[in-house]
Amino acid sequence: MSELTRLSISEAACHLESKNISSEELTIAHIEEMERCRDLNAFITETPELALQRAKKSDARRSKGENVGAMDGIPIAIKDLFCTDGVLTTAGSHILDGFKPNYESTISQNLRDAGAVMLGKTNLDEFAMGSANVTSYYGPVKNPWVVNDLKDRVPGGSSGGSAVSVAARLSLGAVGTDTGGSIRQPASFCGIVGLKPTYGRCSRWGTVAFASSLDQAGPMTRSVEDAAIMLQAMAGYDPKDSTSARVETPKFNAELVSGVKGMMIGIPEEYTLDSTSEEIRKLWEQGCQWLESAGASCKRVSLPHTEFALPCYYIIAPAEASSNLARYDGVRYGLRVDGDSLDEMYENTRGEGFGAEVRRRIMIGTYVLSAGYYDAYYVKAQKVRALIAKDFEAAFADVDVILTPTAPTAAFPIGDRMGDPITMYLNDVFTVPASVAGLPAISIPAGLDSLGLPLGLHLIGRAFDEVTLLRTAKALENLADFNASPSKVDS
Ligand code: GLN
């Protein structure tokens, strides 16, 4: 592995700035790694020619002395849920076979405008539905953390390919999306940082929709500072997305090194679950102690409706998904499987084009939206959602940030938890409440379990207060001093 792939975004930006290295060199080093580690299955589409073209353009901008930003010339990976102009966009689904959009999503465009170099499109659970990256039509992604029993572990999902590309040093950063935990849980499983911004901070325009009231793009990186740098390039009001927030974009790294002295950290009582491993509970306590040792105070808070967050999510998300996915009818996009009538063509296309998990969600979603059940399920779930948001509001009257584990377990072997969808859904028990409430949250790698697998700690912030969230995350990162790397990378 080249030294260039060990850099952080901020370090690489310094080297580029001082012309120690070129973006072309940096990009070539990452393309080589991407090709060497194809067995991880992190990418659905590699775009090396495009990357080299953009890298050369970035170098030309620098040599002309143009005023470039911190992302200029930085090789990154993009989750294959973002539409990219002229580049295959699959959402991990058979139904989007051959779909090459003729437009660019706002997020990938923003990063392009900032000079970032796209290496390719990363693998994901089909339509971002999953927690293990095992529902992709393009096959499972392997976690680069390999332990003694040699079973391949899942990278988490649905942004598993993005997480692996960062953890295995195939890219300096990656874009993921998080509907119920899909940035934070894979970040935890792969030992990297994953940030879900406040709902509305990053535009959803041109992102394949899963559950529109929850979907949010965010950065996946190897440091908190890098997350702030990447988010800076991604965020901002977008008139093309009606749910994009008309708020000012702050300097996300404004308080990064201010520490946590005097801050109040909330520890929610309801997040203590029987299913959480002892090691994770200990790490959570350790997280509290770390922050206290740096001058913060920890305080118990109550979020009484926590237990309803997951059921509420699994009504709202499938409801929105069933509606969003109605557009895949064999007429406008991708796959078409012919039939004797128009209806039969729809049925054949959707039957063959969607995998089992997506079909399950469409059926749940259609059911909870159907006449007669709409009030009992969908409307009730929306009411519960409001109560969950109120719980957070009340807690944030007393605390600045909330600390929890990211996931109840470390990465599990590929193939586990496939029999019962509910066990799979429980992966997101700690991440879903913040999603339902639209709040920003981040996972920081904080330790290893007894097998040597990474574990994350999770911080939840006030709406649109990513600055405080990142500041706390940076302090926690320093205190945890996590510097292990996956065996795949050491080899
Ligand atoms: N695992 C959750 C689900 O399957 C969350 C997915 C996501 O955040 N995209 O719905």
Short mmCIF file of C-alpha atoms and ligand atoms in Angstrom, two decimals:
data_model
loop_
_atom_site.label_atom_id
_atom_site.label_comp_id
_atom_site.label_asym_id
_atom_site.label_seq_id
_atom_site.Cartn_x
_atom_site.Cartn_y
_atom_site.Cartn_z
CA MET A 1 0.00 0.00 0.00
CA SER A 2 1.24 3.42 -0.87
CA GLU A 3 1.88 6.07 1.77
CA LEU A 4 -0.46 8.30 -0.20
CA THR A 5 -3.46 6.18 0.68
CA ARG A 6 -2.70 6.52 4.40
CA LEU A 7 -3.22 10.27 4.38
CA SER A 8 -6.28 12.00 5.76
CA ILE A 9 -8.15 14.49 3.58
CA SER A 10 -6.68 17.40 5.54
CA GLU A 11 -3.13 16.04 5.24
CA ALA A 12 -3.55 15.35 1.52
CA ALA A 13 -4.93 18.86 1.04
CA CYS A 14 -1.79 20.30 2.69
CA HIS A 15 0.49 18.24 0.45
CA LEU A 16 -1.48 19.29 -2.62
CA GLU A 17 -1.37 22.90 -1.52
CA SER A 18 2.39 22.86 -1.05
CA LYS A 19 2.75 20.90 -4.33
CA ASN A 20 4.54 17.99 -2.62
CA ILE A 21 2.18 15.73 -4.49
CA SER A 22 -0.22 16.07 -7.40
CA SER A 23 -3.83 15.05 -7.50
CA GLU A 24 -2.90 12.74 -10.37
CA GLU A 25 -0.41 10.85 -8.17
CA LEU A 26 -2.89 10.71 -5.32
CA THR A 27 -5.62 9.47 -7.63
CA ILE A 28 -3.43 6.82 -9.26
CA ALA A 29 -2.46 5.48 -5.81
CA HIS A 30 -6.13 5.10 -4.93
CA ILE A 31 -7.09 3.57 -8.27
CA GLU A 32 -4.38 0.95 -7.71
CA GLU A 33 -5.78 0.14 -4.27
CA MET A 34 -9.32 0.02 -5.63
CA GLU A 35 -8.18 -2.51 -8.23
CA ARG A 36 -6.07 -4.52 -5.76
CA CYS A 37 -8.97 -4.86 -3.32
CA ARG A 38 -11.71 -5.83 -5.77
CA ASP A 39 -12.44 -8.93 -3.70
CA LEU A 40 -14.04 -6.63 -1.09
CA ASN A 41 -16.70 -5.77 -3.70
CA ALA A 42 -16.86 -2.17 -2.45
CA PHE A 43 -17.52 -0.65 -5.88
CA ILE A 44 -20.26 -1.40 -8.37
CA THR A 45 -18.73 0.88 -10.99
CA GLU A 46 -15.14 2.10 -11.09
CA THR A 47 -14.53 5.31 -13.03
CA PRO A 48 -10.71 5.51 -13.27
CA GLU A 49 -10.59 7.43 -16.59
CA LEU A 50 -12.99 10.04 -15.33
CA ALA A 51 -11.02 10.27 -12.09
CA LEU A 52 -7.73 10.84 -13.89
CA GLN A 53 -9.32 13.48 -16.11
CA ARG A 54 -10.66 15.35 -13.09
CA ALA A 55 -7.38 14.94 -11.18
CA LYS A 56 -5.44 16.49 -14.06
CA LYS A 57 -7.88 19.38 -14.20
CA SER A 58 -7.42 19.91 -10.48
CA ASP A 59 -3.64 19.96 -10.90
CA ALA A 60 -4.01 22.47 -13.73
CA ARG A 61 -6.14 24.73 -11.49
CA ARG A 62 -3.48 24.65 -8.82
CA SER A 63 -0.61 25.32 -11.18
CA LYS A 64 -2.50 28.35 -12.50
CA GLY A 65 -2.73 29.57 -8.93
CA GLU A 66 -6.53 29.48 -8.92
CA ASN A 67 -8.19 29.74 -5.56
CA VAL A 68 -9.10 26.16 -4.75
CA GLY A 69 -10.70 24.62 -1.64
CA ALA A 70 -9.75 21.77 0.69
CA MET A 71 -11.53 19.11 -1.41
CA ASP A 72 -9.82 20.06 -4.67
CA GLY A 73 -8.01 17.04 -6.11
CA ILE A 74 -9.15 14.68 -3.31
CA PRO A 75 -10.17 11.19 -4.52
CA ILE A 76 -13.50 10.11 -3.06
CA ALA A 77 -16.12 7.43 -3.57
CA ILE A 78 -19.82 8.06 -4.12
CA LYS A 79 -22.57 5.72 -2.97
CA ASP A 80 -24.36 4.35 -6.00
CA LEU A 81 -27.58 5.99 -4.88
CA PHE A 82 -26.55 9.39 -6.24
CA CYS A 83 -27.32 10.09 -9.88
CA THR A 84 -24.12 10.85 -11.74
CA ASP A 85 -24.14 12.32 -15.20
CA GLY A 86 -23.37 9.66 -17.82
CA VAL A 87 -22.27 7.12 -15.19
CA LEU A 88 -24.27 3.97 -14.43
CA THR A 89 -26.46 4.50 -11.36
CA THR A 90 -27.94 1.31 -9.96
CA ALA A 91 -29.11 1.82 -6.33
CA GLY A 92 -27.86 -1.76 -5.95
CA SER A 93 -30.91 -2.96 -7.83
CA HIS A 94 -31.51 -5.10 -10.92
CA ILE A 95 -34.42 -2.84 -11.81
CA LEU A 96 -32.09 0.04 -12.69
CA ASP A 97 -30.06 -2.06 -15.15
CA GLY A 98 -28.24 0.18 -17.58
CA PHE A 99 -29.61 3.45 -16.11
CA LYS A 100 -27.23 6.29 -16.92
CA PRO A 101 -28.71 9.59 -15.76
CA ASN A 102 -28.16 12.68 -17.89
CA TYR A 103 -27.94 14.85 -14.78
CA GLU A 104 -25.86 15.04 -11.64
CA SER A 105 -27.28 14.95 -8.10
CA THR A 106 -26.75 18.17 -6.16
CA ILE A 107 -24.47 16.43 -3.64
CA SER A 108 -22.15 14.91 -6.25
CA GLN A 109 -22.29 18.17 -8.20
CA ASN A 110 -21.33 20.18 -5.10
CA LEU A 111 -18.37 17.90 -4.53
CA ARG A 112 -17.42 18.13 -8.20
CA ASP A 113 -17.62 21.90 -8.01
CA ALA A 114 -15.33 21.75 -4.98
CA GLY A 115 -12.83 19.83 -7.15
CA ALA A 116 -13.24 16.38 -5.57
CA VAL A 117 -12.29 13.48 -7.81
CA MET A 118 -14.84 10.65 -8.07
CA LEU A 119 -13.17 7.20 -8.17
CA GLY A 120 -16.37 5.27 -8.65
CA LYS A 121 -19.80 4.34 -7.34
CA THR A 122 -19.96 2.20 -4.22
CA ASN A 123 -21.99 -0.88 -3.48
CA LEU A 124 -25.01 -0.65 -1.17
CA ASP A 125 -28.05 -2.54 0.01
CA GLU A 126 -30.73 -2.47 -2.68
CA PHE A 127 -32.37 0.97 -2.58
CA ALA A 128 -30.48 1.56 0.69
CA MET A 129 -32.71 -0.94 2.51
CA GLY A 130 -30.60 -2.97 4.87
CA SER A 131 -28.01 -3.05 7.62
CA ALA A 132 -25.43 -5.48 6.29
CA ASN A 133 -24.93 -4.77 2.60
CA VAL A 134 -26.25 -8.20 1.76
CA THR A 135 -29.30 -7.21 -0.29
CA SER A 136 -27.38 -5.69 -3.22
CA TYR A 137 -28.03 -7.20 -6.64
CA TYR A 138 -24.26 -6.83 -7.08
CA GLY A 139 -23.43 -9.16 -4.20
CA PRO A 140 -22.34 -8.62 -0.60
CA VAL A 141 -19.52 -6.30 0.43
CA LYS A 142 -16.79 -7.68 2.68
CA ASN A 143 -15.57 -5.86 5.76
CA PRO A 144 -11.77 -5.40 5.59
CA TRP A 145 -11.54 -6.21 9.31
CA VAL A 146 -10.75 -9.92 9.26
CA VAL A 147 -10.51 -11.73 12.58
CA ASN A 148 -9.03 -15.03 13.68
CA ASP A 149 -12.00 -17.21 12.82
CA LEU A 150 -11.56 -15.96 9.23
CA LYS A 151 -15.27 -15.59 8.60
CA ASP A 152 -15.92 -12.62 6.33
CA ARG A 153 -17.82 -9.97 8.24
CA VAL A 154 -20.49 -7.64 6.90
CA PRO A 155 -19.47 -3.99 6.63
CA GLY A 156 -22.87 -2.84 7.90
CA GLY A 157 -25.33 -1.13 5.62
CA SER A 158 -26.66 0.29 3.61
CA SER A 159 -23.60 2.46 2.83
CA GLY A 160 -21.33 -0.60 3.21
CA GLY A 161 -19.33 -0.03 0.02
CA SER A 162 -18.64 3.58 0.98
CA ALA A 163 -17.55 2.56 4.48
CA VAL A 164 -15.23 -0.14 3.13
CA SER A 165 -13.71 2.16 0.53
CA VAL A 166 -12.67 4.52 3.35
CA ALA A 167 -11.66 1.86 5.91
CA ALA A 168 -9.57 -0.11 3.38
CA ARG A 169 -7.89 3.08 2.05
CA LEU A 170 -9.45 2.82 -1.40
CA SER A 171 -10.61 6.43 -1.12
CA LEU A 172 -9.86 9.35 1.22
CA GLY A 173 -13.53 9.88 1.96
CA ALA A 174 -16.89 8.71 0.70
CA VAL A 175 -20.45 9.90 0.49
CA GLY A 176 -23.15 7.79 2.11
CA THR A 177 -26.82 8.21 2.82
CA ASP A 178 -28.56 7.63 6.09
CA THR A 179 -32.29 6.99 6.39
CA GLY A 180 -32.25 5.12 9.70
CA GLY A 181 -28.56 4.57 10.36
CA SER A 182 -26.93 3.70 7.04
CA ILE A 183 -23.97 6.04 7.48
CA ARG A 184 -23.41 5.59 11.20
CA GLN A 185 -23.83 1.83 11.62
CA PRO A 186 -21.42 0.88 8.76
CA ALA A 187 -18.98 3.51 10.07
CA SER A 188 -19.09 1.75 13.44
CA PHE A 189 -18.64 -1.71 11.85
CA CYS A 190 -15.68 -0.53 9.76
CA GLY A 191 -13.84 1.66 12.30
CA ILE A 192 -14.38 5.01 10.60
CA VAL A 193 -16.25 8.28 11.19
CA GLY A 194 -19.77 8.63 9.75
CA LEU A 195 -21.87 11.77 10.01
CA LYS A 196 -25.58 12.11 9.31
CA PRO A 197 -26.36 15.82 9.09
CA THR A 198 -29.62 17.44 10.18
CA TYR A 199 -32.47 16.56 7.80
CA GLY A 200 -32.52 19.32 5.19
CA ARG A 201 -28.84 20.27 5.52
CA CYS A 202 -27.82 18.34 2.39
CA SER A 203 -29.96 18.36 -0.73
CA ARG A 204 -31.77 15.19 -1.73
CA TRP A 205 -32.13 16.30 -5.34
CA GLY A 206 -30.89 13.62 -7.74
CA THR A 207 -30.51 11.03 -4.99
CA VAL A 208 -32.53 7.88 -5.59
CA ALA A 209 -35.30 8.20 -3.01
CA PHE A 210 -35.94 5.60 -0.32
CA ALA A 211 -37.92 7.39 2.41
CA SER A 212 -38.06 11.07 1.53
CA SER A 213 -38.78 12.44 5.01
CA LEU A 214 -35.74 10.64 6.43
CA ASP A 215 -33.08 10.34 3.68
CA GLN A 216 -30.01 12.44 4.27
CA ALA A 217 -26.58 12.40 2.63
CA GLY A 218 -23.44 12.66 4.70
CA PRO A 219 -19.66 12.16 4.77
CA MET A 220 -17.78 8.98 5.75
CA THR A 221 -14.14 9.65 6.58
CA ARG A 222 -11.19 8.55 8.69
CA SER A 223 -11.26 11.59 10.97
CA VAL A 224 -13.72 14.08 12.41
CA GLU A 225 -11.83 16.95 10.81
CA ASP A 226 -12.23 15.28 7.41
CA ALA A 227 -15.96 14.90 8.05
CA ALA A 228 -16.20 18.66 8.64
CA ILE A 229 -14.22 19.39 5.47
CA MET A 230 -16.37 17.11 3.34
CA LEU A 231 -19.66 18.30 4.80
CA GLN A 232 -18.61 21.87 4.02
CA ALA A 233 -18.44 20.97 0.34
CA MET A 234 -21.72 19.04 0.36
CA ALA A 235 -24.10 21.17 2.43
CA GLY A 236 -26.21 24.14 1.44
CA TYR A 237 -29.69 25.25 0.48
CA ASP A 238 -30.90 23.85 -2.82
CA PRO A 239 -33.95 25.36 -4.50
CA LYS A 240 -34.39 22.08 -6.40
CA ASP A 241 -35.25 20.21 -3.17
CA SER A 242 -38.38 21.50 -1.44
CA THR A 243 -37.26 20.00 1.87
CA SER A 244 -33.82 21.60 1.70
CA ALA A 245 -33.45 23.93 4.69
CA ARG A 246 -33.07 27.66 4.07
CA VAL A 247 -30.46 28.07 6.75
CA GLU A 248 -26.99 29.46 6.60
CA THR A 249 -24.19 26.95 6.23
CA PRO A 250 -21.82 27.52 9.14
CA LYS A 251 -18.09 26.87 9.12
CA PHE A 252 -18.31 23.31 10.33
CA ASN A 253 -14.78 23.30 11.74
CA ALA A 254 -15.25 26.63 13.55
CA GLU A 255 -15.05 25.08 17.02
CA LEU A 256 -13.36 21.81 16.20
CA VAL A 257 -10.55 22.21 18.71
CA SER A 258 -12.51 24.03 21.41
CA GLY A 259 -12.82 20.92 23.57
CA VAL A 260 -15.74 19.93 25.80
CA LYS A 261 -14.94 21.82 28.98
CA GLY A 262 -18.19 22.97 30.58
CA MET A 263 -20.37 21.01 28.21
CA MET A 264 -23.28 18.89 29.38
CA ILE A 265 -23.55 15.42 27.84
CA GLY A 266 -26.85 13.52 28.02
CA ILE A 267 -26.91 9.78 28.67
CA PRO A 268 -30.36 8.45 27.77
CA GLU A 269 -31.69 5.89 30.23
CA GLU A 270 -33.78 4.11 27.65
CA TYR A 271 -30.76 3.10 25.55
CA THR A 272 -29.75 0.38 28.00
CA LEU A 273 -30.92 -2.79 26.27
CA ASP A 274 -30.53 -6.44 27.20
CA SER A 275 -29.38 -7.19 23.66
CA THR A 276 -26.40 -4.84 23.93
CA SER A 277 -23.12 -6.64 24.46
CA GLU A 278 -21.26 -6.11 27.72
CA GLU A 279 -18.26 -4.76 25.82
CA ILE A 280 -20.38 -2.07 24.20
CA ARG A 281 -21.93 -1.08 27.52
CA LYS A 282 -18.44 -0.73 28.99
CA LEU A 283 -17.30 1.36 26.04
CA TRP A 284 -20.29 3.63 26.51
CA GLU A 285 -19.34 4.15 30.17
CA GLN A 286 -15.76 4.70 29.12
CA GLY A 287 -16.96 7.35 26.65
CA CYS A 288 -18.65 9.20 29.52
CA GLN A 289 -15.53 9.02 31.63
CA TRP A 290 -13.37 10.27 28.78
CA LEU A 291 -15.58 13.29 28.24
CA GLU A 292 -15.71 13.99 31.98
CA SER A 293 -11.94 13.80 32.19
CA ALA A 294 -11.85 16.54 29.56
CA GLY A 295 -14.09 18.82 31.61
CA ALA A 296 -17.61 17.90 30.44
CA SER A 297 -20.36 16.71 32.78
CA CYS A 298 -22.55 13.73 32.02
CA LYS A 299 -26.15 13.66 33.04
CA ARG A 300 -28.88 11.04 32.72
CA VAL A 301 -31.71 12.11 30.45
CA SER A 302 -34.96 10.42 29.58
CA LEU A 303 -36.25 9.86 26.06
CA PRO A 304 -39.41 7.99 27.03
CA HIS A 305 -40.63 7.11 23.55
CA THR A 306 -37.36 5.49 22.44
CA GLU A 307 -38.84 1.99 22.33
CA PHE A 308 -41.35 3.12 19.70
CA ALA A 309 -38.77 4.63 17.37
CA LEU A 310 -37.96 1.43 15.50
CA PRO A 311 -41.61 0.34 14.98
CA CYS A 312 -42.46 3.90 13.96
CA TYR A 313 -39.57 3.94 11.45
CA TYR A 314 -40.64 0.59 10.02
CA ILE A 315 -44.06 2.02 9.20
CA ILE A 316 -43.01 5.42 7.88
CA ALA A 317 -39.97 4.30 5.87
CA PRO A 318 -41.75 1.47 3.99
CA ALA A 319 -44.79 3.71 3.42
CA GLU A 320 -42.65 6.34 1.72
CA ALA A 321 -40.60 3.68 -0.06
CA SER A 322 -43.69 2.00 -1.53
CA SER A 323 -44.74 5.33 -2.95
CA ASN A 324 -41.25 6.33 -4.19
CA LEU A 325 -40.62 2.98 -5.82
CA ALA A 326 -43.88 3.05 -7.78
CA ARG A 327 -41.99 4.88 -10.53
CA TYR A 328 -40.04 1.74 -11.51
CA ASP A 329 -42.54 0.33 -13.95
CA GLY A 330 -40.40 -0.90 -16.83
CA VAL A 331 -41.31 2.16 -18.90
CA ARG A 332 -39.05 4.95 -17.78
CA TYR A 333 -35.95 3.41 -16.23
CA GLY A 334 -33.71 0.40 -16.54
CA LEU A 335 -35.07 -3.11 -16.74
CA ARG A 336 -38.16 -4.16 -18.70
CA VAL A 337 -39.50 -7.71 -18.67
CA ASP A 338 -42.17 -8.01 -21.35
CA GLY A 339 -45.60 -9.56 -20.84
CA ASP A 340 -48.79 -10.08 -22.85
CA SER A 341 -50.41 -6.94 -21.48
CA LEU A 342 -49.26 -3.69 -19.93
CA ASP A 343 -50.19 -4.93 -16.45
CA GLU A 344 -48.29 -8.13 -16.99
CA MET A 345 -45.24 -6.16 -18.12
CA TYR A 346 -45.40 -4.11 -14.88
CA GLU A 347 -45.73 -7.28 -12.81
CA ASN A 348 -42.94 -9.11 -14.59
CA THR A 349 -40.59 -6.14 -14.42
CA ARG A 350 -41.20 -5.39 -10.76
CA GLY A 351 -41.26 -9.08 -9.80
CA GLU A 352 -37.90 -9.71 -11.41
CA GLY A 353 -36.33 -6.31 -10.86
CA PHE A 354 -36.78 -5.97 -7.10
CA GLY A 355 -35.11 -8.24 -4.56
CA ALA A 356 -36.91 -9.88 -1.61
CA GLU A 357 -36.22 -7.15 0.97
CA VAL A 358 -37.44 -4.39 -1.35
CA ARG A 359 -40.59 -6.38 -2.19
CA ARG A 360 -41.21 -6.89 1.55
CA ARG A 361 -40.94 -3.14 2.21
CA ILE A 362 -43.24 -2.30 -0.71
CA MET A 363 -45.83 -4.72 0.64
CA ILE A 364 -45.60 -3.36 4.20
CA GLY A 365 -45.73 0.19 2.87
CA THR A 366 -48.75 -0.39 0.67
CA TYR A 367 -50.51 -2.14 3.53
CA VAL A 368 -49.98 0.66 6.08
CA LEU A 369 -51.13 3.23 3.54
CA SER A 370 -54.20 1.33 2.41
CA ALA A 371 -57.71 2.59 3.15
CA GLY A 372 -58.78 1.25 6.52
CA TYR A 373 -55.25 0.85 7.86
CA TYR A 374 -53.92 4.33 7.08
CA ASP A 375 -55.18 5.83 10.37
CA ALA A 376 -54.29 2.82 12.46
CA TYR A 377 -50.70 2.59 11.24
CA TYR A 378 -49.41 5.49 9.19
CA VAL A 379 -51.15 8.35 10.98
CA LYS A 380 -50.39 6.82 14.37
CA ALA A 381 -46.73 6.42 13.44
CA GLN A 382 -46.59 10.10 12.46
CA LYS A 383 -48.00 11.02 15.88
CA VAL A 384 -45.43 8.85 17.61
CA ARG A 385 -42.77 10.50 15.49
CA ALA A 386 -43.79 13.88 16.86
CA LEU A 387 -43.53 12.53 20.43
CA ILE A 388 -40.03 11.20 19.76
CA ALA A 389 -38.96 14.60 18.42
CA LYS A 390 -40.45 16.25 21.55
CA ASP A 391 -38.47 13.90 23.82
CA PHE A 392 -35.28 15.13 22.20
CA GLU A 393 -36.37 18.75 22.42
CA ALA A 394 -36.96 18.36 26.15
CA ALA A 395 -33.62 16.62 26.66
CA PHE A 396 -31.76 19.31 24.73
CA ALA A 397 -33.10 21.93 27.13
CA ASP A 398 -30.62 20.45 29.63
CA VAL A 399 -27.78 18.99 27.58
CA ASP A 400 -25.66 20.00 24.58
CA VAL A 401 -25.12 16.60 23.04
CA ILE A 402 -26.34 13.04 23.70
CA LEU A 403 -23.96 10.06 23.89
CA THR A 404 -25.01 6.48 23.08
CA PRO A 405 -23.45 3.41 21.45
CA THR A 406 -23.81 3.37 17.64
CA ALA A 407 -24.91 -0.24 17.30
CA PRO A 408 -25.76 -3.04 19.73
CA THR A 409 -23.07 -5.35 18.31
CA ALA A 410 -19.86 -5.36 16.26
CA ALA A 411 -19.80 -6.58 12.64
CA PHE A 412 -21.26 -10.06 12.29
CA PRO A 413 -20.42 -12.78 9.72
CA ILE A 414 -21.93 -12.49 6.23
CA GLY A 415 -25.03 -14.70 6.13
CA ASP A 416 -25.96 -14.23 9.81
CA ARG A 417 -29.33 -12.69 10.77
CA MET A 418 -30.81 -13.45 7.37
CA GLY A 419 -33.61 -15.71 8.61
CA ASP A 420 -35.57 -13.08 10.51
CA PRO A 421 -35.85 -9.52 9.21
CA ILE A 422 -36.60 -8.16 12.71
CA THR A 423 -33.17 -9.21 14.03
CA MET A 424 -31.62 -7.36 11.12
CA TYR A 425 -33.78 -4.28 11.80
CA LEU A 426 -32.58 -4.21 15.43
CA ASN A 427 -29.13 -3.12 14.21
CA ASP A 428 -30.49 0.40 13.98
CA VAL A 429 -32.08 0.59 17.40
CA PHE A 430 -29.68 3.35 18.53
CA THR A 431 -29.50 5.28 15.25
CA VAL A 432 -33.16 5.37 14.21
CA PRO A 433 -34.46 7.77 16.92
CA ALA A 434 -32.24 10.63 15.69
CA SER A 435 -33.35 9.89 12.12
CA VAL A 436 -37.01 9.98 13.03
CA ALA A 437 -36.43 13.31 14.81
CA GLY A 438 -34.33 14.68 11.91
CA LEU A 439 -31.34 15.39 14.18
CA PRO A 440 -27.64 15.35 13.27
CA ALA A 441 -25.61 12.44 14.63
CA ILE A 442 -22.14 11.02 14.22
CA SER A 443 -20.37 7.72 14.88
CA ILE A 444 -16.75 7.78 16.07
CA PRO A 445 -14.53 4.69 16.21
CA ALA A 446 -13.79 4.27 19.91
CA GLY A 447 -12.43 0.79 20.59
CA LEU A 448 -12.10 -2.85 19.60
CA ASP A 449 -14.05 -5.81 20.93
CA SER A 450 -12.43 -9.03 22.15
CA LEU A 451 -12.27 -10.35 18.59
CA GLY A 452 -10.48 -7.21 17.44
CA LEU A 453 -13.48 -5.70 15.63
CA PRO A 454 -14.14 -1.95 15.79
CA LEU A 455 -16.89 -0.43 17.92
CA GLY A 456 -18.34 3.04 17.56
CA LEU A 457 -19.74 5.64 19.92
CA HIS A 458 -22.63 7.79 18.76
CA LEU A 459 -23.29 11.45 19.45
CA ILE A 460 -26.61 13.14 18.70
CA GLY A 461 -26.84 16.93 18.43
CA ARG A 462 -29.46 19.65 18.29
CA ALA A 463 -31.01 20.36 14.90
CA PHE A 464 -28.61 22.36 12.72
CA ASP A 465 -25.96 22.37 15.42
CA GLU A 466 -23.38 20.25 13.60
CA VAL A 467 -20.72 22.67 14.87
CA THR A 468 -21.18 21.55 18.50
CA LEU A 469 -21.63 17.95 17.40
CA LEU A 470 -18.34 17.98 15.49
CA ARG A 471 -16.57 19.74 18.34
CA THR A 472 -17.66 17.05 20.81
CA ALA A 473 -16.84 14.33 18.28
CA LYS A 474 -13.35 15.73 17.82
CA ALA A 475 -12.76 15.70 21.58
CA LEU A 476 -14.05 12.14 21.83
CA GLU A 477 -11.85 11.11 18.91
CA ASN A 478 -8.78 12.53 20.67
CA LEU A 479 -9.70 10.83 23.93
CA ALA A 480 -10.44 7.44 22.35
CA ASP A 481 -7.25 7.67 20.28
CA PHE A 482 -8.40 4.87 17.98
CA ASN A 483 -5.57 4.09 15.61
CA ALA A 484 -6.05 0.44 14.71
CA SER A 485 -6.45 -0.38 11.07
CA PRO A 486 -8.00 -3.39 9.35
CA SER A 487 -5.78 -6.39 8.66
CA LYS A 488 -6.50 -6.04 4.94
CA VAL A 489 -4.75 -2.69 5.05
CA ASP A 490 -1.77 -3.87 7.08
CA SER A 491 -1.07 -6.72 4.66
N1 GLN B 1 -31.15 -0.35 8.11
C1 GLN B 1 -32.22 0.56 7.95
C2 GLN B 1 -33.18 0.04 6.93
O1 GLN B 1 -32.97 -1.03 6.48
C3 GLN B 1 -31.70 1.91 7.57
C4 GLN B 1 -31.30 2.00 6.16
C5 GLN B 1 -30.78 3.35 5.79
O2 GLN B 1 -30.47 4.17 6.66
N2 GLN B 1 -30.74 3.61 4.50
O3 GLN B 1 -34.12 0.65 6.57
#
